[in-house]
Amino acid sequence: MKRHIKTLVAGSKPRLGGCGECQASCQSACKTSCTVGNQSCKQVK
Amino acid sequence: MVHLFCLRGEKLAFDPVSGSLHQLDEAAWRVLSLLLEGKDPRAEGKELEEACREVEELRSEGLLFTPDHFSSLYEPPPFAPKSLCLMVAQACNLRCSYCFAGEGDYGAAGIMPEEVARAAVDFLLESAGPRRAVEIDFFGGEPLLNFPVVVATVRYGKQRARELGKEISFTLTTNAVLLDEEKERFLLEEEVNLVLSLDGRPEVHDRFRRFPDGTGSYQRVLPNIRRCYQNWASRPRSSYCYLRGTFTRMNLDFSRDFKHLVEQGFRHISLEPVVAPPSAPHALREEDLPRLLAEYEELLSEYLERWRRGEEVYFFHFELDPAGGPCLNKRLTGCGAGFSYVAVDVKGDLYPCHQFVGKEEFRLGSLKEGLTRPDLVDEFRHAHIYRKTPCSSCWARFLCGGGCHAAAYFTNDSLLKPYSLGCALMRRRLECALYALAHKKAWVLSNSPKAI
């Protein structure tokens, strides 16, 4: 148990390769300031 | 690299490569700050020893200072669009004075004929190659001005996709002026994703989003948007429906617009910074940045308060998916404009994305001729984060994807020089999103975050 650091989110490295099936950013709700962090991989879900 | 930041009185550390987020006490913050300055924290005395050990443990577990070895592994993807933006109507029934599309016509007004839309569907299904999922976004202008072509395209697209063993999904962005019950029924039954334009408070919305006679559109569109959103929300859902607003320097207090939309009963909201030439009076300026960054924090407070009360409210840019996010290629190339995503104008000409439509120097080819500018496609393929100086060392690179190509080009005349104001807003949104992610998770587990 750490006393000084609490891990809130233990992430994982981006997956190499990939199927290329994820949604295009511009299909999402922003239209002008796209991002990728809030996209979900269909294979993981 | 590790990104240290303070938010709502908490000290936090984000490890960009592993995507891990840590809450720090004063000693751990000091240790990490010294390490980032290239200093040895153990030289500070015994009081930091325990925090040093914890940092080293996390480093060995791959949760802090994770090295980035991805740059040598990256291969730009080929030109293979899997997503099209169809400009079904380069015309609009509103005259929004902040519109990046020249009030909707992109300099060449017109309506897309059905044969162009069908050719676009065929192009998409052929160019997608082995990919199973393809997407079409109905955009404009106002796409409901050409609703018969929207209907025909959805039907034709689904039929062709079925025949080829592929999945096709649709999105439609509308100002909702013409969104009557009949159109709504079709869109919901066909599970078309919807982006409904509403800027927030009535006076904010009506300042820019006006009819040709100058009257505001808020009172006209709100009932349509409310009915459509409620009907969407009451159905079992595989599509999404988001309200999307624009903020400008005329409403730097846009957290109040978020609050207004929530109070109207909407739970899926996106508010975006305006795209405008720097000379425009409503354009955001560098001097606005402190206010804008503070405003995101204000919005975060409102958002978290709703979640704390058990209300599920979604702000598009705060919804990170750390465990199930996209693969590396997607993270490095962002939106994929120009090679996995292209826009088709009313004549069937191809452009890297909707923001480049009508700019002749960005015309990639056409549905008839095919690709005529492979050199331009290559520019987009290679505009990834390891070629953009500020991005390659930015902590936000795997969540941002390098930012908007159009914004980079229109502000700095280069795809490789990101729009710096946009970067600053993106980083603050991501800090807020990381914070929200950690705290929502804690509440969902009925384990309120405690100070350490």
Short mmCIF file of C-alpha atoms in Angstrom, two decimals:
data_model
loop_
_atom_site.label_atom_id
_atom_site.label_comp_id
_atom_site.label_asym_id
_atom_site.label_seq_id
_atom_site.Cartn_x
_atom_site.Cartn_y
_atom_site.Cartn_z
CA MET A 1 0.00 0.00 0.00
CA LYS A 2 1.52 3.27 -1.07
CA ARG A 3 1.29 6.22 1.27
CA HIS A 4 2.19 9.04 -1.08
CA ILE A 5 0.69 8.00 -4.41
CA LYS A 6 -2.76 6.65 -5.13
CA THR A 7 -3.22 5.21 -8.60
CA LEU A 8 -6.60 6.40 -9.82
CA VAL A 9 -6.43 4.89 -13.30
CA ALA A 10 -4.01 2.10 -14.18
CA GLY A 11 -3.93 2.51 -17.94
CA SER A 12 -2.46 0.35 -20.64
CA LYS A 13 -0.24 1.12 -23.61
CA PRO A 14 -1.96 1.78 -26.95
CA ARG A 15 -2.41 -1.43 -28.88
CA LEU A 16 -0.17 -1.91 -31.88
CA GLY A 17 -1.64 -2.77 -35.24
CA GLY A 18 -5.36 -2.58 -34.95
CA CYS A 19 -8.25 -3.46 -37.21
CA GLY A 20 -8.93 0.07 -38.45
CA GLU A 21 -12.63 -0.29 -37.71
CA CYS A 22 -12.91 2.49 -35.15
CA GLN A 23 -15.22 5.38 -35.88
CA ALA A 24 -13.80 8.37 -37.72
CA SER A 25 -13.44 11.28 -35.32
CA CYS A 26 -15.47 13.56 -37.54
CA GLN A 27 -18.43 11.19 -37.31
CA SER A 28 -18.66 12.21 -33.70
CA ALA A 29 -20.25 15.19 -32.04
CA CYS A 30 -17.47 17.73 -32.27
CA LYS A 31 -17.06 18.42 -36.01
CA THR A 32 -14.31 20.97 -35.52
CA SER A 33 -11.97 19.97 -32.69
CA CYS A 34 -11.68 16.25 -33.04
CA THR A 35 -9.91 14.05 -30.59
CA VAL A 36 -9.26 10.34 -30.30
CA GLY A 37 -9.13 9.65 -26.57
CA ASN A 38 -12.87 9.39 -26.22
CA GLN A 39 -13.29 6.85 -28.98
CA SER A 40 -13.91 3.22 -28.20
CA CYS A 41 -12.54 0.18 -29.95
CA LYS A 42 -15.34 -2.09 -31.15
CA GLN A 43 -13.19 -5.16 -30.66
CA VAL A 44 -12.45 -4.35 -27.05
CA LYS A 45 -16.08 -3.57 -26.20
CA MET B 1 7.78 11.96 -19.48
CA VAL B 2 5.09 12.58 -16.88
CA HIS B 3 2.53 15.39 -16.85
CA LEU B 4 1.98 17.01 -13.46
CA PHE B 5 -1.09 19.17 -12.94
CA CYS B 6 -3.30 20.57 -10.20
CA LEU B 7 -7.04 20.58 -10.50
CA ARG B 8 -9.71 21.36 -7.91
CA GLY B 9 -7.05 21.35 -5.22
CA GLU B 10 -5.67 17.93 -6.13
CA LYS B 11 -2.17 17.14 -7.32
CA LEU B 12 -2.17 14.67 -10.18
CA ALA B 13 0.34 12.91 -12.41
CA PHE B 14 -0.48 11.48 -15.84
CA ASP B 15 1.78 9.00 -17.60
CA PRO B 16 1.05 9.56 -21.32
CA VAL B 17 2.31 6.27 -22.73
CA SER B 18 0.62 3.95 -20.24
CA GLY B 19 -2.38 6.27 -19.80
CA SER B 20 -2.12 5.96 -16.00
CA LEU B 21 -3.33 8.65 -13.62
CA HIS B 22 -2.07 9.08 -10.05
CA GLN B 23 -3.07 11.26 -7.14
CA LEU B 24 -0.08 12.67 -5.26
CA ASP B 25 0.61 14.07 -1.85
CA GLU B 26 3.06 16.92 -1.34
CA ALA B 27 6.11 14.64 -1.04
CA ALA B 28 5.33 12.68 -4.21
CA TRP B 29 4.63 15.92 -6.09
CA ARG B 30 8.03 17.23 -4.97
CA VAL B 31 9.80 14.04 -6.03
CA LEU B 32 8.27 14.05 -9.49
CA SER B 33 8.88 17.78 -9.94
CA LEU B 34 12.55 17.32 -9.11
CA LEU B 35 12.88 14.33 -11.43
CA LEU B 36 11.31 16.32 -14.27
CA GLU B 37 13.83 19.10 -13.62
CA GLY B 38 16.61 16.52 -13.94
CA LYS B 39 17.47 16.69 -10.23
CA ASP B 40 17.96 13.90 -7.71
CA PRO B 41 15.16 14.01 -5.10
CA ARG B 42 17.20 11.86 -2.69
CA ALA B 43 19.61 14.74 -2.38
CA GLU B 44 16.79 16.66 -0.67
CA GLY B 45 17.05 14.57 2.45
CA LYS B 46 15.39 11.56 4.08
CA GLU B 47 11.85 12.96 4.08
CA LEU B 48 11.43 12.19 0.38
CA GLU B 49 12.87 8.67 0.50
CA GLU B 50 9.59 6.83 0.87
CA ALA B 51 7.94 8.81 -1.95
CA CYS B 52 11.03 8.11 -4.11
CA ARG B 53 10.59 4.37 -3.54
CA GLU B 54 6.92 4.56 -4.53
CA VAL B 55 7.80 6.43 -7.73
CA GLU B 56 10.38 3.77 -8.57
CA GLU B 57 7.87 0.99 -7.92
CA LEU B 58 5.40 2.59 -10.32
CA ARG B 59 8.14 3.08 -12.88
CA SER B 60 9.03 -0.64 -12.71
CA GLU B 61 5.34 -1.55 -12.99
CA GLY B 62 5.09 0.48 -16.23
CA LEU B 63 2.79 3.11 -14.76
CA LEU B 64 5.16 6.09 -14.62
CA PHE B 65 7.88 7.35 -16.96
CA THR B 66 6.89 4.70 -19.48
CA PRO B 67 9.19 5.10 -22.50
CA ASP B 68 7.68 5.85 -25.92
CA HIS B 69 9.09 3.40 -28.46
CA PHE B 70 6.23 3.83 -30.90
CA SER B 71 7.74 6.34 -33.33
CA SER B 72 9.89 3.70 -35.03
CA LEU B 73 6.97 1.27 -35.30
CA TYR B 74 4.58 3.59 -37.09
CA GLU B 75 3.67 3.09 -40.73
CA PRO B 76 1.28 5.67 -42.25
CA PRO B 77 -1.88 3.91 -43.40
CA PRO B 78 -2.72 3.82 -47.14
CA PHE B 79 -5.48 5.86 -48.80
CA ALA B 80 -8.54 3.78 -47.96
CA PRO B 81 -11.49 5.92 -46.86
CA LYS B 82 -13.85 4.17 -44.48
CA SER B 83 -15.78 7.30 -43.65
CA LEU B 84 -17.36 9.95 -45.88
CA CYS B 85 -18.76 13.36 -45.13
CA LEU B 86 -21.53 13.89 -47.69
CA MET B 87 -22.35 17.53 -48.33
CA VAL B 88 -25.91 16.74 -49.34
CA ALA B 89 -26.87 20.43 -49.28
CA GLN B 90 -24.45 23.29 -49.75
CA ALA B 91 -27.22 25.62 -48.76
CA CYS B 92 -28.79 26.58 -45.47
CA ASN B 93 -32.03 27.97 -44.13
CA LEU B 94 -30.12 29.87 -41.42
CA ARG B 95 -27.49 32.58 -41.82
CA CYS B 96 -25.25 31.86 -38.85
CA SER B 97 -22.67 34.63 -39.03
CA TYR B 98 -19.92 32.47 -37.45
CA CYS B 99 -20.29 29.62 -39.95
CA PHE B 100 -16.95 28.42 -41.36
CA ALA B 101 -18.82 27.31 -44.49
CA GLY B 102 -19.71 30.81 -45.70
CA GLU B 103 -23.27 30.57 -44.36
CA GLY B 104 -23.51 27.02 -45.56
CA ASP B 105 -22.67 27.08 -49.26
CA TYR B 106 -18.85 26.66 -49.14
CA GLY B 107 -18.63 29.22 -51.93
CA ALA B 108 -20.67 27.11 -54.38
CA ALA B 109 -24.31 26.64 -53.48
CA GLY B 110 -26.09 23.49 -54.59
CA ILE B 111 -27.98 20.35 -53.69
CA MET B 112 -26.45 16.90 -54.13
CA PRO B 113 -28.26 14.81 -56.77
CA GLU B 114 -29.16 11.26 -55.79
CA GLU B 115 -26.81 9.74 -58.37
CA VAL B 116 -23.84 11.54 -56.79
CA ALA B 117 -24.85 10.22 -53.35
CA ARG B 118 -25.17 6.66 -54.72
CA ALA B 119 -21.78 6.94 -56.41
CA ALA B 120 -20.34 8.09 -53.09
CA VAL B 121 -21.76 5.01 -51.34
CA ASP B 122 -20.21 2.75 -54.01
CA PHE B 123 -16.88 4.57 -53.70
CA LEU B 124 -16.90 4.15 -49.94
CA LEU B 125 -17.73 0.46 -49.96
CA GLU B 126 -15.05 -0.24 -52.57
CA SER B 127 -12.35 1.90 -51.00
CA ALA B 128 -12.86 0.50 -47.50
CA GLY B 129 -11.12 -2.71 -48.58
CA PRO B 130 -11.26 -5.47 -45.98
CA ARG B 131 -12.68 -3.19 -43.26
CA ARG B 132 -16.12 -4.24 -42.16
CA ALA B 133 -17.50 -0.97 -40.72
CA VAL B 134 -18.00 2.11 -42.89
CA GLU B 135 -19.66 5.43 -42.09
CA ILE B 136 -21.44 8.27 -43.82
CA ASP B 137 -22.02 11.68 -42.28
CA PHE B 138 -24.78 13.84 -43.78
CA PHE B 139 -23.55 17.38 -43.49
CA GLY B 140 -23.96 20.79 -45.07
CA GLY B 141 -25.18 23.45 -45.06
CA GLU B 142 -28.36 21.96 -43.78
CA PRO B 143 -28.82 18.34 -44.85
CA LEU B 144 -32.57 18.32 -44.17
CA LEU B 145 -32.97 20.69 -47.14
CA ASN B 146 -32.24 17.60 -49.22
CA PHE B 147 -34.05 14.99 -47.14
CA PRO B 148 -35.17 12.80 -50.08
CA VAL B 149 -31.50 12.18 -50.90
CA VAL B 150 -30.76 11.42 -47.23
CA VAL B 151 -33.54 8.80 -47.26
CA ALA B 152 -32.41 7.32 -50.58
CA THR B 153 -28.78 7.17 -49.43
CA VAL B 154 -29.61 5.43 -46.16
CA ARG B 155 -31.68 2.81 -47.99
CA TYR B 156 -29.17 2.29 -50.78
CA GLY B 157 -26.22 2.24 -48.39
CA LYS B 158 -27.79 -0.37 -46.13
CA GLN B 159 -28.78 -2.55 -49.08
CA ARG B 160 -25.30 -2.43 -50.67
CA ALA B 161 -23.54 -2.95 -47.35
CA ARG B 162 -25.70 -6.00 -46.64
CA GLU B 163 -24.92 -7.45 -50.08
CA LEU B 164 -21.18 -6.97 -49.48
CA GLY B 165 -21.19 -8.26 -45.90
CA LYS B 166 -20.31 -4.88 -44.42
CA GLU B 167 -21.81 -2.66 -41.73
CA ILE B 168 -22.72 0.92 -42.51
CA SER B 169 -23.65 3.62 -40.02
CA PHE B 170 -24.94 7.13 -40.59
CA THR B 171 -24.70 10.44 -38.78
CA LEU B 172 -26.67 13.59 -39.54
CA THR B 173 -25.88 17.08 -38.29
CA THR B 174 -28.82 19.47 -38.38
CA ASN B 175 -29.94 22.88 -37.16
CA ALA B 176 -33.35 21.22 -36.54
CA VAL B 177 -35.43 23.92 -38.26
CA LEU B 178 -36.96 21.28 -40.56
CA LEU B 179 -36.80 18.41 -38.08
CA ASP B 180 -40.50 17.50 -38.07
CA GLU B 181 -41.99 14.29 -36.67
CA GLU B 182 -41.90 12.46 -39.99
CA LYS B 183 -38.20 13.08 -40.58
CA GLU B 184 -37.46 12.34 -36.95
CA ARG B 185 -39.28 9.00 -37.16
CA PHE B 186 -37.25 7.95 -40.17
CA LEU B 187 -33.93 8.95 -38.60
CA LEU B 188 -34.66 7.20 -35.31
CA GLU B 189 -36.02 4.04 -36.93
CA GLU B 190 -32.97 3.83 -39.17
CA GLU B 191 -30.71 4.43 -36.15
CA VAL B 192 -29.02 7.44 -37.70
CA ASN B 193 -26.73 9.14 -35.18
CA LEU B 194 -27.83 12.71 -34.63
CA VAL B 195 -25.92 15.90 -33.90
CA LEU B 196 -28.40 18.68 -33.11
CA SER B 197 -27.13 22.26 -33.13
CA LEU B 198 -28.05 24.35 -30.10
CA ASP B 199 -25.58 26.84 -28.62
CA GLY B 200 -27.04 27.18 -25.12
CA ARG B 201 -28.88 30.12 -23.58
CA PRO B 202 -31.43 31.77 -25.91
CA GLU B 203 -29.49 35.03 -26.22
CA VAL B 204 -26.27 33.15 -26.94
CA HIS B 205 -27.89 30.95 -29.58
CA ASP B 206 -29.74 33.83 -31.25
CA ARG B 207 -26.71 36.09 -31.45
CA PHE B 208 -25.35 34.02 -34.36
CA ARG B 209 -27.92 31.42 -35.37
CA ARG B 210 -30.46 33.54 -37.25
CA PHE B 211 -32.89 33.22 -40.12
CA PRO B 212 -32.24 35.25 -43.29
CA ASP B 213 -34.59 37.96 -41.98
CA GLY B 214 -32.36 38.38 -38.93
CA THR B 215 -34.62 36.76 -36.32
CA GLY B 216 -33.17 34.23 -33.93
CA SER B 217 -33.89 30.51 -34.32
CA TYR B 218 -33.86 29.36 -30.67
CA GLN B 219 -37.61 29.36 -30.10
CA ARG B 220 -38.19 27.64 -33.43
CA VAL B 221 -35.69 24.80 -33.01
CA LEU B 222 -35.93 24.08 -29.27
CA PRO B 223 -39.25 22.18 -29.45
CA ASN B 224 -37.96 20.06 -32.36
CA ILE B 225 -34.70 19.30 -30.59
CA ARG B 226 -36.42 18.51 -27.30
CA ARG B 227 -38.96 16.17 -28.90
CA CYS B 228 -36.34 14.40 -30.98
CA TYR B 229 -33.92 14.02 -28.06
CA GLN B 230 -36.64 12.69 -25.75
CA ASN B 231 -37.83 10.20 -28.35
CA TRP B 232 -34.27 9.06 -28.96
CA ALA B 233 -33.62 8.73 -25.21
CA SER B 234 -36.77 6.65 -24.70
CA ARG B 235 -35.72 4.00 -27.23
CA PRO B 236 -33.31 1.11 -26.87
CA ARG B 237 -30.22 2.66 -28.34
CA SER B 238 -27.50 1.68 -30.69
CA SER B 239 -27.23 5.18 -32.16
CA TYR B 240 -26.21 8.35 -30.36
CA CYS B 241 -27.78 11.78 -30.14
CA TYR B 242 -25.70 14.75 -29.02
CA LEU B 243 -26.53 18.42 -28.71
CA ARG B 244 -23.69 20.40 -30.20
CA GLY B 245 -23.09 24.06 -29.53
CA THR B 246 -20.43 26.55 -30.52
CA PHE B 247 -18.90 29.06 -28.15
CA THR B 248 -17.18 32.28 -29.21
CA ARG B 249 -15.49 35.17 -27.44
CA MET B 250 -18.99 36.59 -27.00
CA ASN B 251 -19.78 33.81 -24.50
CA LEU B 252 -16.56 32.98 -22.72
CA ASP B 253 -18.83 31.94 -19.84
CA PHE B 254 -19.93 28.88 -21.83
CA SER B 255 -20.22 26.72 -18.71
CA ARG B 256 -23.50 28.57 -18.22
CA ASP B 257 -24.62 27.33 -21.61
CA PHE B 258 -23.76 23.79 -20.56
CA LYS B 259 -25.81 24.32 -17.41
CA HIS B 260 -28.70 25.77 -19.42
CA LEU B 261 -28.76 22.75 -21.73
CA VAL B 262 -28.69 20.34 -18.79
CA GLU B 263 -31.56 22.26 -17.19
CA GLN B 264 -33.51 21.84 -20.41
CA GLY B 265 -33.26 18.07 -19.88
CA PHE B 266 -30.43 17.26 -22.26
CA ARG B 267 -27.82 14.79 -21.08
CA HIS B 268 -25.50 14.47 -24.11
CA ILE B 269 -23.76 17.75 -24.82
CA SER B 270 -20.82 18.98 -26.84
CA LEU B 271 -19.68 22.60 -26.79
CA GLU B 272 -16.95 23.50 -29.24
CA PRO B 273 -14.70 26.52 -29.77
CA VAL B 274 -15.65 28.55 -32.83
CA VAL B 275 -13.62 28.14 -36.03
CA ALA B 276 -13.05 31.69 -37.28
CA PRO B 277 -10.38 33.86 -38.91
CA PRO B 278 -8.38 35.75 -36.24
CA SER B 279 -9.75 39.06 -37.51
CA ALA B 280 -13.37 38.09 -36.76
CA PRO B 281 -14.76 39.87 -33.68
CA HIS B 282 -16.10 36.57 -32.33
CA ALA B 283 -12.80 34.68 -32.82
CA LEU B 284 -11.14 33.39 -29.67
CA ARG B 285 -7.84 35.11 -28.85
CA GLU B 286 -4.73 34.17 -26.88
CA GLU B 287 -5.71 36.79 -24.29
CA ASP B 288 -8.95 34.87 -23.68
CA LEU B 289 -7.06 31.74 -22.71
CA PRO B 290 -6.97 32.16 -18.90
CA ARG B 291 -10.74 32.69 -18.89
CA LEU B 292 -11.35 29.77 -21.23
CA LEU B 293 -9.24 27.39 -19.14
CA ALA B 294 -11.03 28.47 -15.98
CA GLU B 295 -14.36 28.00 -17.72
CA TYR B 296 -13.64 24.35 -18.48
CA GLU B 297 -12.96 23.87 -14.78
CA GLU B 298 -16.27 25.55 -14.01
CA LEU B 299 -18.00 23.23 -16.45
CA LEU B 300 -16.24 20.28 -14.81
CA SER B 301 -17.64 21.31 -11.42
CA GLU B 302 -21.17 21.42 -12.78
CA TYR B 303 -20.66 18.10 -14.56
CA LEU B 304 -19.27 16.37 -11.48
CA GLU B 305 -22.01 17.74 -9.27
CA ARG B 306 -24.57 16.15 -11.57
CA TRP B 307 -22.76 12.82 -11.43
CA ARG B 308 -22.42 13.03 -7.66
CA ARG B 309 -26.21 13.40 -7.50
CA GLY B 310 -26.57 10.28 -9.61
CA GLU B 311 -27.46 12.05 -12.87
CA GLU B 312 -25.76 10.66 -15.95
CA VAL B 313 -24.64 13.70 -17.91
CA TYR B 314 -22.19 13.37 -20.77
CA PHE B 315 -19.94 16.16 -22.00
CA PHE B 316 -18.40 14.91 -25.22
CA HIS B 317 -14.82 15.93 -24.47
CA PHE B 318 -14.86 14.57 -20.93
CA GLU B 319 -15.76 11.02 -21.92
CA LEU B 320 -12.42 9.23 -22.12
CA ASP B 321 -12.13 5.51 -22.63
CA PRO B 322 -8.71 4.59 -21.20
CA ALA B 323 -9.12 0.83 -21.35
CA GLY B 324 -11.00 0.50 -24.62
CA GLY B 325 -9.68 3.38 -26.67
CA PRO B 326 -8.47 3.15 -30.23
CA CYS B 327 -5.31 1.42 -31.40
CA LEU B 328 -1.97 3.12 -31.98
CA ASN B 329 -2.45 4.07 -35.63
CA LYS B 330 -5.63 5.95 -34.81
CA ARG B 331 -4.00 7.72 -31.89
CA LEU B 332 -1.10 8.89 -34.03
CA THR B 333 -3.09 10.11 -37.01
CA GLY B 334 -6.13 11.61 -35.32
CA CYS B 335 -9.13 12.14 -37.54
CA GLY B 336 -7.64 10.45 -40.62
CA ALA B 337 -8.66 13.33 -42.90
CA GLY B 338 -7.39 12.89 -46.43
CA PHE B 339 -6.86 9.14 -46.34
CA SER B 340 -9.35 7.30 -44.12
CA TYR B 341 -11.91 10.12 -44.04
CA VAL B 342 -12.86 12.37 -46.98
CA ALA B 343 -15.62 14.83 -47.80
CA VAL B 344 -17.69 14.69 -50.98
CA ASP B 345 -19.22 17.95 -52.21
CA VAL B 346 -22.49 18.36 -54.10
CA LYS B 347 -20.75 17.81 -57.45
CA GLY B 348 -18.91 14.69 -56.32
CA ASP B 349 -15.52 16.32 -55.78
CA LEU B 350 -13.36 14.90 -53.00
CA TYR B 351 -11.70 16.92 -50.22
CA PRO B 352 -9.71 15.89 -47.12
CA CYS B 353 -12.59 16.88 -44.80
CA HIS B 354 -15.65 19.11 -44.60
CA GLN B 355 -13.60 22.13 -43.57
CA PHE B 356 -11.58 22.03 -46.83
CA VAL B 357 -14.60 21.80 -49.15
CA GLY B 358 -14.49 24.48 -51.86
CA LYS B 359 -10.75 25.12 -51.43
CA GLU B 360 -9.52 24.21 -54.91
CA GLU B 361 -5.95 23.63 -53.73
CA PHE B 362 -7.28 20.84 -51.49
CA ARG B 363 -9.37 19.05 -54.10
CA LEU B 364 -8.18 15.44 -54.02
CA GLY B 365 -10.08 14.31 -57.12
CA SER B 366 -13.66 13.28 -57.73
CA LEU B 367 -15.96 10.28 -57.69
CA LYS B 368 -15.69 10.16 -61.51
CA GLU B 369 -11.94 10.74 -61.93
CA GLY B 370 -10.81 9.04 -58.77
CA LEU B 371 -7.79 10.37 -56.91
CA THR B 372 -5.89 13.06 -58.85
CA ARG B 373 -3.71 14.41 -56.03
CA PRO B 374 -1.81 11.49 -54.50
CA ASP B 375 0.82 14.02 -53.39
CA LEU B 376 -1.76 15.78 -51.23
CA VAL B 377 -2.98 12.49 -49.80
CA ASP B 378 0.63 11.71 -48.86
CA GLU B 379 0.88 15.03 -47.03
CA PHE B 380 -2.10 14.05 -44.89
CA ARG B 381 -0.88 10.47 -44.40
CA HIS B 382 2.40 11.77 -43.04
CA ALA B 383 0.94 14.53 -40.87
CA HIS B 384 1.13 12.38 -37.72
CA ILE B 385 2.22 13.35 -34.25
CA TYR B 386 5.86 12.28 -34.61
CA ARG B 387 6.27 14.76 -37.47
CA LYS B 388 4.70 17.66 -35.57
CA THR B 389 7.33 19.20 -33.30
CA PRO B 390 5.02 20.29 -30.49
CA CYS B 391 3.04 17.03 -30.59
CA SER B 392 5.92 14.57 -30.42
CA SER B 393 6.80 15.75 -26.93
CA CYS B 394 3.31 16.70 -25.74
CA TRP B 395 1.84 14.70 -22.84
CA ALA B 396 -1.60 14.76 -24.50
CA ARG B 397 -0.51 13.23 -27.83
CA PHE B 398 -2.14 9.79 -27.45
CA LEU B 399 -5.47 11.30 -26.40
CA CYS B 400 -5.52 14.20 -28.84
CA GLY B 401 -4.14 12.59 -31.99
CA GLY B 402 -2.43 15.75 -33.23
CA GLY B 403 -5.34 18.14 -33.48
CA CYS B 404 -7.41 19.40 -36.37
CA HIS B 405 -5.57 19.58 -39.72
CA ALA B 406 -7.88 22.33 -40.98
CA ALA B 407 -7.27 24.48 -37.91
CA ALA B 408 -3.51 23.98 -38.31
CA TYR B 409 -3.58 24.90 -41.96
CA PHE B 410 -5.86 27.91 -41.66
CA THR B 411 -3.92 29.41 -38.77
CA ASN B 412 -0.32 28.44 -39.61
CA ASP B 413 -0.42 27.53 -43.29
CA SER B 414 0.94 24.08 -42.47
CA LEU B 415 -0.50 20.70 -41.54
CA LEU B 416 2.49 20.20 -39.26
CA LYS B 417 2.03 23.30 -37.09
CA PRO B 418 -0.97 22.81 -34.81
CA TYR B 419 -3.30 25.64 -33.83
CA SER B 420 -1.74 26.60 -30.51
CA LEU B 421 -4.89 28.02 -28.91
CA GLY B 422 -6.72 24.82 -29.84
CA CYS B 423 -3.89 22.81 -28.23
CA ALA B 424 -4.20 24.72 -24.98
CA LEU B 425 -7.95 24.13 -24.89
CA MET B 426 -7.48 20.48 -25.75
CA ARG B 427 -4.96 19.97 -22.93
CA ARG B 428 -7.25 21.57 -20.37
CA ARG B 429 -10.22 19.52 -21.57
CA LEU B 430 -8.12 16.39 -21.22
CA GLU B 431 -6.99 17.31 -17.71
CA CYS B 432 -10.64 17.81 -16.80
CA ALA B 433 -11.56 14.55 -18.51
CA LEU B 434 -8.88 12.62 -16.62
CA TYR B 435 -10.04 14.10 -13.35
CA ALA B 436 -13.66 13.31 -14.18
CA LEU B 437 -12.77 9.78 -15.15
CA ALA B 438 -11.10 9.07 -11.84
CA HIS B 439 -13.82 10.60 -9.72
CA LYS B 440 -16.79 9.16 -11.59
CA LYS B 441 -15.21 5.74 -11.25
CA ALA B 442 -14.83 6.28 -7.52
CA TRP B 443 -18.48 7.24 -7.14
CA VAL B 444 -19.69 4.37 -9.24
CA LEU B 445 -17.80 2.05 -6.90
CA SER B 446 -19.40 3.88 -3.94
CA ASN B 447 -15.98 4.72 -2.74
CA SER B 448 -15.71 8.49 -2.58
CA PRO B 449 -12.22 9.80 -3.21
CA LYS B 450 -10.41 10.61 -0.03
CA ALA B 451 -7.56 12.97 0.43
CA ILE B 452 -4.35 11.13 1.07
#
